[in-house]
PDB file of C-alpha atoms in Angstrom:
ATOM      1  CA  MET A  10       7.554  44.556   7.225  1.00  0.00           C
ATOM      2  CA  ALA A  11      10.305  46.361   4.163  1.00  0.00           C
ATOM      3  CA  SER A  12      10.985  48.885   5.950  1.00  0.00           C
ATOM      4  CA  GLY A  13      14.481  49.763   8.073  1.00  0.00           C
ATOM      5  CA  ASN A  14      16.846  46.658   8.731  1.00  0.00           C
ATOM      6  CA  HIS A  15      13.733  44.532   8.138  1.00  0.00           C
ATOM      7  CA  SER A  16      13.085  41.924   5.027  1.00  0.00           C
ATOM      8  CA  THR A  17      14.272  42.503   1.907  1.00  0.00           C
ATOM      9  CA  ILE A  18      12.114  39.884  -0.195  1.00  0.00           C
ATOM     10  CA  ILE A  19       8.777  40.354   0.268  1.00  0.00           C
ATOM     11  CA  GLU A  20       7.771  37.101  -0.380  1.00  0.00           C
ATOM     12  CA  PHE A  21       8.551  32.698  -0.123  1.00  0.00           C
ATOM     13  CA  LEU A  22       8.981  30.300  -2.291  1.00  0.00           C
ATOM     14  CA  LEU A  23       6.625  27.361  -0.676  1.00  0.00           C
ATOM     15  CA  LEU A  24       8.094  24.206  -2.370  1.00  0.00           C
ATOM     16  CA  GLY A  25       5.164  21.981  -1.442  1.00  0.00           C
ATOM     17  CA  LEU A  26       5.286  18.312  -2.126  1.00  0.00           C
ATOM     18  CA  PRO A  27       8.393  17.126  -4.935  1.00  0.00           C
ATOM     19  CA  VAL A  28       6.625  16.263  -8.021  1.00  0.00           C
ATOM     20  CA  GLY A  29       6.295  16.029 -11.266  1.00  0.00           C
ATOM     21  CA  HIS A  30       3.722  18.106 -13.077  1.00  0.00           C
ATOM     22  CA  HIS A  31       1.183  15.456 -13.926  1.00  0.00           C
ATOM     23  CA  MET A  32       1.864  13.521 -10.011  1.00  0.00           C
ATOM     24  CA  GLN A  33       0.575  17.628  -9.136  1.00  0.00           C
ATOM     25  CA  THR A  34      -2.413  17.167 -10.489  1.00  0.00           C
ATOM     26  CA  LEU A  35      -3.552  13.714  -9.259  1.00  0.00           C
ATOM     27  CA  LEU A  36      -2.480  14.767  -5.782  1.00  0.00           C
ATOM     28  CA  PHE A  37      -4.736  18.070  -6.092  1.00  0.00           C
ATOM     29  CA  VAL A  38      -7.471  15.513  -6.750  1.00  0.00           C
ATOM     30  CA  LEU A  39      -5.798  12.827  -3.823  1.00  0.00           C
ATOM     31  CA  PHE A  40      -5.871  16.240  -1.113  1.00  0.00           C
ATOM     32  CA  LEU A  41      -9.341  17.461  -1.936  1.00  0.00           C
ATOM     33  CA  VAL A  42     -10.930  14.824  -1.467  1.00  0.00           C
ATOM     34  CA  ILE A  43      -9.086  13.973   1.396  1.00  0.00           C
ATOM     35  CA  TYR A  44     -10.152  17.671   1.934  1.00  0.00           C
ATOM     36  CA  LEU A  45     -13.547  17.198   1.723  1.00  0.00           C
ATOM     37  CA  LEU A  46     -14.055  13.720   4.103  1.00  0.00           C
ATOM     38  CA  THR A  47     -12.968  15.832   6.998  1.00  0.00           C
ATOM     39  CA  LEU A  48     -14.345  18.420   6.641  1.00  0.00           C
ATOM     40  CA  SER A  49     -17.809  16.659   6.197  1.00  0.00           C
ATOM     41  CA  GLY A  50     -16.222  13.730   8.935  1.00  0.00           C
ATOM     42  CA  ASN A  51     -15.914  16.120  11.616  1.00  0.00           C
ATOM     43  CA  LEU A  52     -18.868  18.657  10.411  1.00  0.00           C
ATOM     44  CA  LEU A  53     -20.669  15.108  11.181  1.00  0.00           C
ATOM     45  CA  MET A  54     -19.574  14.718  14.240  1.00  0.00           C
ATOM     46  CA  ILE A  55     -21.200  18.366  15.610  1.00  0.00           C
ATOM     47  CA  MET A  56     -24.292  17.295  14.478  1.00  0.00           C
ATOM     48  CA  VAL A  57     -24.469  14.282  15.803  1.00  0.00           C
ATOM     49  CA  ILE A  58     -22.847  15.482  19.076  1.00  0.00           C
ATOM     50  CA  ARG A  59     -25.381  18.053  19.169  1.00  0.00           C
ATOM     51  CA  ALA A  60     -28.813  16.788  17.959  1.00  0.00           C
ATOM     52  CA  SER A  61     -28.456  13.499  20.444  1.00  0.00           C
ATOM     53  CA  SER A  62     -28.684  14.562  23.719  1.00  0.00           C
ATOM     54  CA  HIS A  63     -26.996  11.018  24.891  1.00  0.00           C
ATOM     55  CA  LEU A  64     -24.212  13.033  24.255  1.00  0.00           C
ATOM     56  CA  HIS A  65     -24.288  16.184  25.646  1.00  0.00           C
ATOM     57  CA  THR A  66     -22.107  14.628  28.334  1.00  0.00           C
ATOM     58  CA  PRO A  67     -17.767  16.276  28.844  1.00  0.00           C
ATOM     59  CA  MET A  68     -15.798  13.197  26.387  1.00  0.00           C
ATOM     60  CA  TYR A  69     -18.261  14.432  24.315  1.00  0.00           C
ATOM     61  CA  PHE A  70     -18.001  18.312  24.800  1.00  0.00           C
ATOM     62  CA  PHE A  71     -14.767  17.880  23.946  1.00  0.00           C
ATOM     63  CA  LEU A  72     -15.187  16.272  21.271  1.00  0.00           C
ATOM     64  CA  SER A  73     -17.032  18.105  19.251  1.00  0.00           C
ATOM     65  CA  HIS A  74     -14.357  20.647  20.170  1.00  0.00           C
ATOM     66  CA  LEU A  75     -11.686  18.828  18.493  1.00  0.00           C
ATOM     67  CA  SER A  76     -13.841  17.910  15.499  1.00  0.00           C
ATOM     68  CA  PHE A  77     -13.734  21.394  15.225  1.00  0.00           C
ATOM     69  CA  LEU A  78     -10.290  21.920  16.016  1.00  0.00           C
ATOM     70  CA  ASP A  79      -9.850  19.531  13.197  1.00  0.00           C
ATOM     71  CA  LEU A  80     -11.559  21.548  10.826  1.00  0.00           C
ATOM     72  CA  CYS A  81      -9.670  24.719  11.262  1.00  0.00           C
ATOM     73  CA  TYR A  82      -6.418  22.920  10.868  1.00  0.00           C
ATOM     74  CA  SER A  83      -6.580  21.311   8.084  1.00  0.00           C
ATOM     75  CA  SER A  84      -8.364  24.431   6.665  1.00  0.00           C
ATOM     76  CA  VAL A  85      -5.552  26.681   7.633  1.00  0.00           C
ATOM     77  CA  THR A  86      -3.667  24.037   5.521  1.00  0.00           C
ATOM     78  CA  VAL A  87      -5.045  22.315   2.843  1.00  0.00           C
ATOM     79  CA  PRO A  88      -6.860  25.254   0.500  1.00  0.00           C
ATOM     80  CA  ARG A  89      -3.323  26.694   0.346  1.00  0.00           C
ATOM     81  CA  MET A  90      -1.864  23.452  -0.672  1.00  0.00           C
ATOM     82  CA  LEU A  91      -4.288  23.095  -3.096  1.00  0.00           C
ATOM     83  CA  GLU A  92      -4.142  26.378  -4.631  1.00  0.00           C
ATOM     84  CA  ASN A  93       0.395  25.616  -4.538  1.00  0.00           C
ATOM     85  CA  LEU A  94      -0.375  21.780  -6.645  1.00  0.00           C
ATOM     86  CA  LEU A  95      -2.371  23.619  -9.748  1.00  0.00           C
ATOM     87  CA  SER A  96      -0.241  26.870  -9.708  1.00  0.00           C
ATOM     88  CA  GLU A  97       2.769  28.117 -11.382  1.00  0.00           C
ATOM     89  CA  LYS A  98       3.373  30.355  -9.314  1.00  0.00           C
ATOM     90  CA  LYS A  99       3.959  28.951  -5.665  1.00  0.00           C
ATOM     91  CA  THR A 100       5.138  31.983  -3.659  1.00  0.00           C
ATOM     92  CA  ILE A 101       3.273  33.386  -0.403  1.00  0.00           C
ATOM     93  CA  SER A 102       3.670  36.996   1.269  1.00  0.00           C
ATOM     94  CA  VAL A 103       6.394  36.911   4.028  1.00  0.00           C
ATOM     95  CA  GLU A 104       2.761  38.166   6.162  1.00  0.00           C
ATOM     96  CA  ASN A 105       0.214  35.707   4.588  1.00  0.00           C
ATOM     97  CA  CYS A 106       2.595  33.430   5.701  1.00  0.00           C
ATOM     98  CA  LEU A 107       3.772  34.551   9.354  1.00  0.00           C
ATOM     99  CA  THR A 108      -0.316  34.284   9.449  1.00  0.00           C
ATOM    100  CA  GLN A 109      -0.301  30.814   8.349  1.00  0.00           C
ATOM    101  CA  ALA A 110       2.631  30.027  10.807  1.00  0.00           C
ATOM    102  CA  PHE A 111       0.645  31.284  13.616  1.00  0.00           C
ATOM    103  CA  PHE A 112      -1.894  29.869  12.959  1.00  0.00           C
ATOM    104  CA  VAL A 113      -0.277  26.647  12.334  1.00  0.00           C
ATOM    105  CA  LEU A 114       1.226  26.817  15.666  1.00  0.00           C
ATOM    106  CA  ASP A 115      -2.344  28.319  17.613  1.00  0.00           C
ATOM    107  CA  SER A 116      -4.619  25.061  16.819  1.00  0.00           C
ATOM    108  CA  GLY A 117      -1.827  22.237  16.704  1.00  0.00           C
ATOM    109  CA  GLY A 118      -1.283  23.734  20.432  1.00  0.00           C
ATOM    110  CA  THR A 119      -4.704  24.328  21.443  1.00  0.00           C
ATOM    111  CA  GLU A 120      -5.805  20.037  19.748  1.00  0.00           C
ATOM    112  CA  LEU A 121      -3.032  19.533  22.026  1.00  0.00           C
ATOM    113  CA  CYS A 122      -3.888  20.693  25.334  1.00  0.00           C
ATOM    114  CA  LEU A 123      -7.295  19.596  24.462  1.00  0.00           C
ATOM    115  CA  LEU A 124      -6.174  16.022  23.779  1.00  0.00           C
ATOM    116  CA  VAL A 125      -5.046  16.496  27.604  1.00  0.00           C
ATOM    117  CA  VAL A 126      -8.399  17.634  29.351  1.00  0.00           C
ATOM    118  CA  MET A 127      -9.739  14.863  27.541  1.00  0.00           C
ATOM    119  CA  VAL A 128      -7.063  12.426  28.649  1.00  0.00           C
ATOM    120  CA  TYR A 129      -7.649  14.044  32.442  1.00  0.00           C
ATOM    121  CA  ASP A 130     -11.604  13.675  31.747  1.00  0.00           C
ATOM    122  CA  ARG A 131     -11.070   9.340  30.668  1.00  0.00           C
ATOM    123  CA  TYR A 132      -9.444   9.385  34.530  1.00  0.00           C
ATOM    124  CA  ALA A 133     -11.934  10.920  35.753  1.00  0.00           C
ATOM    125  CA  ALA A 134     -14.710   8.472  34.142  1.00  0.00           C
ATOM    126  CA  VAL A 135     -12.637   5.604  35.060  1.00  0.00           C
ATOM    127  CA  CYS A 136     -10.095   5.881  38.200  1.00  0.00           C
ATOM    128  CA  TYR A 137     -13.398   7.707  40.261  1.00  0.00           C
ATOM    129  CA  PRO A 138     -17.047   7.198  38.654  1.00  0.00           C
ATOM    130  CA  LEU A 139     -18.864   7.758  41.689  1.00  0.00           C
ATOM    131  CA  ILE A 140     -17.853  11.538  41.633  1.00  0.00           C
ATOM    132  CA  TYR A 141     -17.281  11.907  37.472  1.00  0.00           C
ATOM    133  CA  VAL A 142     -20.297  14.458  37.673  1.00  0.00           C
ATOM    134  CA  GLN A 143     -19.039  16.824  40.282  1.00  0.00           C
ATOM    135  CA  MET A 144     -15.613  16.687  39.041  1.00  0.00           C
ATOM    136  CA  MET A 145     -16.333  17.214  35.493  1.00  0.00           C
ATOM    137  CA  ASN A 146     -19.065  19.892  35.419  1.00  0.00           C
ATOM    138  CA  ASN A 147     -20.074  21.964  33.226  1.00  0.00           C
ATOM    139  CA  GLN A 148     -18.325  24.640  35.125  1.00  0.00           C
ATOM    140  CA  LEU A 149     -14.996  23.619  34.214  1.00  0.00           C
ATOM    141  CA  CYS A 150     -15.401  21.526  31.351  1.00  0.00           C
ATOM    142  CA  VAL A 151     -15.727  25.359  29.682  1.00  0.00           C
ATOM    143  CA  ARG A 152     -12.795  26.155  31.405  1.00  0.00           C
ATOM    144  CA  LEU A 153     -10.684  23.401  30.390  1.00  0.00           C
ATOM    145  CA  VAL A 154     -11.240  24.186  26.958  1.00  0.00           C
ATOM    146  CA  TRP A 155     -10.579  28.476  27.419  1.00  0.00           C
ATOM    147  CA  ALA A 156      -7.464  27.343  29.368  1.00  0.00           C
ATOM    148  CA  SER A 157      -6.231  25.250  25.821  1.00  0.00           C
ATOM    149  CA  TRP A 158      -7.078  28.395  23.442  1.00  0.00           C
ATOM    150  CA  VAL A 159      -5.619  31.012  25.852  1.00  0.00           C
ATOM    151  CA  LEU A 160      -2.276  29.114  26.626  1.00  0.00           C
ATOM    152  CA  ALA A 161      -2.094  28.172  22.476  1.00  0.00           C
ATOM    153  CA  PHE A 162      -2.873  31.363  21.658  1.00  0.00           C
ATOM    154  CA  LEU A 163      -0.565  33.069  24.078  1.00  0.00           C
ATOM    155  CA  ASP A 164       2.573  30.413  22.858  1.00  0.00           C
ATOM    156  CA  ALA A 165       1.867  30.879  19.116  1.00  0.00           C
ATOM    157  CA  LEU A 166       1.522  35.149  19.706  1.00  0.00           C
ATOM    158  CA  ILE A 167       4.920  34.484  21.500  1.00  0.00           C
ATOM    159  CA  ASN A 168       6.463  33.124  18.878  1.00  0.00           C
ATOM    160  CA  THR A 169       5.684  34.279  15.594  1.00  0.00           C
ATOM    161  CA  VAL A 170       6.427  38.581  17.155  1.00  0.00           C
ATOM    162  CA  LEU A 171       9.549  37.671  17.757  1.00  0.00           C
ATOM    163  CA  ALA A 172       9.313  35.891  13.860  1.00  0.00           C
ATOM    164  CA  LEU A 173       8.366  39.422  12.819  1.00  0.00           C
ATOM    165  CA  ASN A 174      12.098  40.453  14.082  1.00  0.00           C
ATOM    166  CA  LEU A 175      14.038  38.197  11.915  1.00  0.00           C
ATOM    167  CA  ASP A 176      15.857  39.935   8.293  1.00  0.00           C
ATOM    168  CA  PHE A 177      14.692  37.094   5.642  1.00  0.00           C
ATOM    169  CA  CYS A 178      17.300  38.344   2.758  1.00  0.00           C
ATOM    170  CA  GLU A 179      18.816  35.042   1.743  1.00  0.00           C
ATOM    171  CA  SER A 180      17.500  32.208   0.527  1.00  0.00           C
ATOM    172  CA  GLN A 181      13.124  32.255   0.441  1.00  0.00           C
ATOM    173  CA  VAL A 182      12.587  28.439  -0.352  1.00  0.00           C
ATOM    174  CA  ILE A 183      10.635  26.644   2.161  1.00  0.00           C
ATOM    175  CA  PRO A 184      10.931  22.948   1.132  1.00  0.00           C
ATOM    176  CA  ASN A 185       7.019  22.461   2.765  1.00  0.00           C
ATOM    177  CA  PHE A 186       3.728  22.636   1.278  1.00  0.00           C
ATOM    178  CA  SER A 187       2.389  25.321   4.828  1.00  0.00           C
ATOM    179  CA  CYS A 188       5.097  27.972   6.856  1.00  0.00           C
ATOM    180  CA  GLU A 189       5.691  27.158   9.689  1.00  0.00           C
ATOM    181  CA  ILE A 190       7.940  28.819  12.161  1.00  0.00           C
ATOM    182  CA  PRO A 191      10.873  26.128  12.163  1.00  0.00           C
ATOM    183  CA  SER A 192      10.693  26.923   8.607  1.00  0.00           C
ATOM    184  CA  LEU A 193      11.177  30.172   8.255  1.00  0.00           C
ATOM    185  CA  PHE A 194      14.879  29.583  10.330  1.00  0.00           C
ATOM    186  CA  PRO A 195      17.737  28.578   7.875  1.00  0.00           C
ATOM    187  CA  LEU A 196      15.537  31.556   5.588  1.00  0.00           C
ATOM    188  CA  SER A 197      16.519  34.720   8.100  1.00  0.00           C
ATOM    189  CA  CYS A 198      20.663  36.274   7.691  1.00  0.00           C
ATOM    190  CA  SER A 199      19.895  37.638  11.171  1.00  0.00           C
ATOM    191  CA  ASN A 200      20.925  35.276  14.925  1.00  0.00           C
ATOM    192  CA  SER A 201      17.799  33.512  15.247  1.00  0.00           C
ATOM    193  CA  SER A 202      19.471  31.271  18.590  1.00  0.00           C
ATOM    194  CA  THR A 203      16.704  33.588  20.347  1.00  0.00           C
ATOM    195  CA  ASN A 204      13.844  32.370  18.396  1.00  0.00           C
ATOM    196  CA  PHE A 205      15.010  29.019  18.421  1.00  0.00           C
ATOM    197  CA  SER A 206      15.459  28.782  21.781  1.00  0.00           C
ATOM    198  CA  VAL A 207      12.473  29.856  22.873  1.00  0.00           C
ATOM    199  CA  LEU A 208      10.560  27.600  20.364  1.00  0.00           C
ATOM    200  CA  LEU A 209      12.176  24.276  21.923  1.00  0.00           C
ATOM    201  CA  CYS A 210      11.819  26.161  24.777  1.00  0.00           C
ATOM    202  CA  SER A 211       7.735  26.654  24.516  1.00  0.00           C
ATOM    203  CA  ALA A 212       8.380  23.170  22.622  1.00  0.00           C
ATOM    204  CA  LEU A 213       9.134  20.890  25.138  1.00  0.00           C
ATOM    205  CA  LEU A 214       7.691  22.195  27.966  1.00  0.00           C
ATOM    206  CA  HIS A 215       3.852  20.886  25.705  1.00  0.00           C
ATOM    207  CA  ALA A 216       5.764  17.967  25.026  1.00  0.00           C
ATOM    208  CA  PHE A 217       6.622  16.771  28.944  1.00  0.00           C
ATOM    209  CA  GLY A 218       4.733  18.751  30.241  1.00  0.00           C
ATOM    210  CA  THR A 219       2.018  17.040  28.544  1.00  0.00           C
ATOM    211  CA  PHE A 220       3.132  13.900  28.292  1.00  0.00           C
ATOM    212  CA  PHE A 221       3.710  13.704  31.762  1.00  0.00           C
ATOM    213  CA  LEU A 222      -0.295  14.175  32.074  1.00  0.00           C
ATOM    214  CA  VAL A 223      -0.711  11.231  29.880  1.00  0.00           C
ATOM    215  CA  PHE A 224       1.355   8.846  31.210  1.00  0.00           C
ATOM    216  CA  PHE A 225       0.330   9.698  35.056  1.00  0.00           C
ATOM    217  CA  SER A 226      -3.277   9.301  33.890  1.00  0.00           C
ATOM    218  CA  TYR A 227      -2.974   6.643  31.114  1.00  0.00           C
ATOM    219  CA  GLY A 228      -0.711   4.414  33.979  1.00  0.00           C
ATOM    220  CA  ARG A 229      -3.680   5.233  35.930  1.00  0.00           C
ATOM    221  CA  ILE A 230      -6.511   4.224  34.026  1.00  0.00           C
ATOM    222  CA  VAL A 231      -4.597   0.607  33.315  1.00  0.00           C
ATOM    223  CA  SER A 232      -3.966  -0.108  37.345  1.00  0.00           C
ATOM    224  CA  THR A 233      -7.564   0.654  37.644  1.00  0.00           C
ATOM    225  CA  ILE A 234      -9.480  -1.484  34.776  1.00  0.00           C
ATOM    226  CA  LEU A 235      -6.642  -4.054  35.505  1.00  0.00           C
ATOM    227  CA  SER A 236      -7.378  -3.976  39.071  1.00  0.00           C
ATOM    228  CA  ILE A 237     -11.649  -5.355  38.035  1.00  0.00           C
ATOM    229  CA  THR A 238     -12.921  -7.906  37.765  1.00  0.00           C
ATOM    230  CA  SER A 239     -15.322  -8.433  35.740  1.00  0.00           C
ATOM    231  CA  THR A 240     -14.316  -9.045  32.289  1.00  0.00           C
ATOM    232  CA  THR A 241     -16.635  -7.251  30.140  1.00  0.00           C
ATOM    233  CA  GLY A 242     -16.318  -4.167  32.733  1.00  0.00           C
ATOM    234  CA  ARG A 243     -12.205  -4.632  32.114  1.00  0.00           C
ATOM    235  CA  SER A 244     -13.385  -3.859  27.916  1.00  0.00           C
ATOM    236  CA  LYS A 245     -15.923  -1.538  28.343  1.00  0.00           C
ATOM    237  CA  ALA A 246     -13.405   0.750  30.665  1.00  0.00           C
ATOM    238  CA  PHE A 247     -10.496  -0.539  28.034  1.00  0.00           C
ATOM    239  CA  SER A 248     -13.092   0.601  25.330  1.00  0.00           C
ATOM    240  CA  THR A 249     -13.929   3.965  26.245  1.00  0.00           C
ATOM    241  CA  CYS A 250     -10.052   4.824  26.753  1.00  0.00           C
ATOM    242  CA  SER A 251      -8.657   3.094  23.001  1.00  0.00           C
ATOM    243  CA  SER A 252     -10.391   5.746  20.734  1.00  0.00           C
ATOM    244  CA  HIS A 253      -8.788   9.011  22.893  1.00  0.00           C
ATOM    245  CA  LEU A 254      -5.256   7.198  22.683  1.00  0.00           C
ATOM    246  CA  THR A 255      -5.649   6.403  18.997  1.00  0.00           C
ATOM    247  CA  ALA A 256      -5.940  10.226  18.839  1.00  0.00           C
ATOM    248  CA  VAL A 257      -3.361  10.926  21.088  1.00  0.00           C
ATOM    249  CA  SER A 258      -0.799   9.011  19.205  1.00  0.00           C
ATOM    250  CA  LEU A 259      -1.069   9.817  15.921  1.00  0.00           C
ATOM    251  CA  PHE A 260      -0.979  13.678  17.059  1.00  0.00           C
ATOM    252  CA  TYR A 261       1.983  12.901  19.964  1.00  0.00           C
ATOM    253  CA  SER A 262       4.189  10.961  17.192  1.00  0.00           C
ATOM    254  CA  SER A 263       4.240  13.222  14.295  1.00  0.00           C
ATOM    255  CA  GLY A 264       3.822  17.279  15.678  1.00  0.00           C
ATOM    256  CA  PHE A 265       6.954  16.374  18.592  1.00  0.00           C
ATOM    257  CA  LEU A 266       8.764  14.899  15.860  1.00  0.00           C
ATOM    258  CA  ARG A 267       8.364  17.699  14.059  1.00  0.00           C
ATOM    259  CA  TYR A 268       8.833  21.245  16.158  1.00  0.00           C
ATOM    260  CA  LEU A 269      11.717  19.304  18.194  1.00  0.00           C
ATOM    261  CA  MET A 270      14.328  17.740  14.899  1.00  0.00           C
ATOM    262  CA  PRO A 271      16.526  20.043  13.517  1.00  0.00           C
ATOM    263  CA  THR A 272      15.207  22.073  10.667  1.00  0.00           C
ATOM    264  CA  SER A 273      17.178  20.899   7.500  1.00  0.00           C
ATOM    265  CA  GLY A 274      14.785  19.943   4.538  1.00  0.00           C
ATOM    266  CA  SER A 275      14.463  16.560   5.342  1.00  0.00           C
ATOM    267  CA  PRO A 276      12.110  14.933   3.436  1.00  0.00           C
ATOM    268  CA  TRP A 277      10.558  13.703   7.327  1.00  0.00           C
ATOM    269  CA  GLU A 278      10.198  17.233   8.058  1.00  0.00           C
ATOM    270  CA  LEU A 279       7.435  16.973   4.764  1.00  0.00           C
ATOM    271  CA  ILE A 280       5.500  13.919   5.858  1.00  0.00           C
ATOM    272  CA  PHE A 281       5.351  14.649   9.733  1.00  0.00           C
ATOM    273  CA  SER A 282       3.715  17.573   8.701  1.00  0.00           C
ATOM    274  CA  LEU A 283       1.377  15.763   6.382  1.00  0.00           C
ATOM    275  CA  GLN A 284       0.987  13.511   8.769  1.00  0.00           C
ATOM    276  CA  TYR A 285      -0.332  16.128  11.444  1.00  0.00           C
ATOM    277  CA  SER A 286      -2.248  19.034   9.433  1.00  0.00           C
ATOM    278  CA  VAL A 287      -3.150  16.528   6.475  1.00  0.00           C
ATOM    279  CA  VAL A 288      -3.833  12.690   8.011  1.00  0.00           C
ATOM    280  CA  THR A 289      -5.283  12.972  11.574  1.00  0.00           C
ATOM    281  CA  PRO A 290      -7.985  15.646  11.457  1.00  0.00           C
ATOM    282  CA  LEU A 291      -9.395  13.464   8.474  1.00  0.00           C
ATOM    283  CA  VAL A 292      -8.900  10.083  11.354  1.00  0.00           C
ATOM    284  CA  ASN A 293     -10.002  11.251  14.585  1.00  0.00           C
ATOM    285  CA  PRO A 294     -14.138  11.177  13.883  1.00  0.00           C
ATOM    286  CA  LEU A 295     -13.399   8.114  11.065  1.00  0.00           C
ATOM    287  CA  VAL A 296     -11.510   6.747  15.206  1.00  0.00           C
ATOM    288  CA  TYR A 297     -14.320   7.699  16.849  1.00  0.00           C
ATOM    289  CA  SER A 298     -16.765   7.212  15.071  1.00  0.00           C
ATOM    290  CA  LEU A 299     -16.204   2.952  13.722  1.00  0.00           C
ATOM    291  CA  LYS A 300     -14.938   2.929  17.737  1.00  0.00           C
ATOM    292  CA  ASN A 301     -17.194   4.291  19.741  1.00  0.00           C
ATOM    293  CA  LYS A 302     -21.211   2.630  19.724  1.00  0.00           C
ATOM    294  CA  GLU A 303     -23.025   4.963  21.424  1.00  0.00           C
ATOM    295  CA  VAL A 304     -21.547   7.850  17.999  1.00  0.00           C
ATOM    296  CA  LYS A 305     -22.617   5.033  15.720  1.00  0.00           C
ATOM    297  CA  VAL A 306     -26.168   4.331  17.618  1.00  0.00           C
ATOM    298  CA  ALA A 307     -26.539   8.195  16.809  1.00  0.00           C
ATOM    299  CA  LEU A 308     -25.141   8.011  13.808  1.00  0.00           C
ATOM    300  CA  LYS A 309     -28.106   5.925  12.833  1.00  0.00           C
ATOM    301  CA  ASN A 310     -30.661   7.292  14.528  1.00  0.00           C
ATOM    302  CA  MET A 311     -29.589  10.912  12.888  1.00  0.00           C
ATOM    303  CA  LEU A 312     -29.358   9.217   9.205  1.00  0.00           C
ATOM    304  CA  TRP A 313     -33.383   7.423  10.256  1.00  0.00           C
ATOM    305  CA  LYS A 314     -34.750  11.286  11.533  1.00  0.00           C
ATOM    306  CA  SER A 315     -33.556  12.675   8.031  1.00  0.00           C
ATOM    307  CA  LEU A 316     -34.968  10.293   5.545  1.00  0.00           C
ATOM    308  CA  GLN A 317     -38.238  10.285   7.328  1.00  0.00           C
ATOM    309  CA  HIS A 318     -38.318  14.224   6.735  1.00  0.00           C
ATOM    310  CA  LEU A 319     -37.525  13.664   3.066  1.00  0.00           C
ATOM    311  CA  ARG A 320     -40.498  11.763   3.140  1.00  0.00           C
TER     312      ARG A 320
END
């Protein structure tokens, strides 16, 4: 990438979190604990779903993939951030930066699509309970997951390939703890308007396309729930959607704002990046385990069986 008219620099400086040396050590411990909790929480969620036969339903099939995605998403950014917090040299090569940017966009885009798929699953379960099994058969569930991966991969590939053509020859400081496509545009001395337009179009398609599907699905879900005469029935129907609605709100709010706002080095960009790459992967398994009775029962049963084996 250093040949011809391409980059005259070979590395970027990841500025990371703007704090003093002693605070960086404390933040290292904090984010290390968060990362370990994220890994253990999502791995535990996957194990519980696989070990409990009564959780082998479309809802939990998608949830296990969401936990896997949270593992991937967190692992793309947090280890590098932990390394930089303890390192004096906070640099990353251009190739590694673009690779990280690709996987951030890929895993984030896949999670966005998967959350929409999970909305559709709840829509089918609440609005069409009598034919839910036929609507959400195993073959369709697998295809929806694969479609989420493929769409996000293509989106990330297009934007990353376009970023390969940028000339990075001016400021090499990235005011963030990870490389993301929007952060690269201010560093380029070549015309990045095409890159920005493509990223904006893909973000808008993801944002408004998926938001429309989420809004429509939850509109129908709420309408159906309100038409249920039984208070117990309404409560049960709402409880099946509350965990997912929390996950959607956390991810959408920070992710959309990060990719739709102009890149200016604002502290808000750092906050939004921390929200969807560090906080959300930690919170998702907690939300689904604490607010879901079936998961809590399955977790207790698995722990009880483990204790029995140890004895």
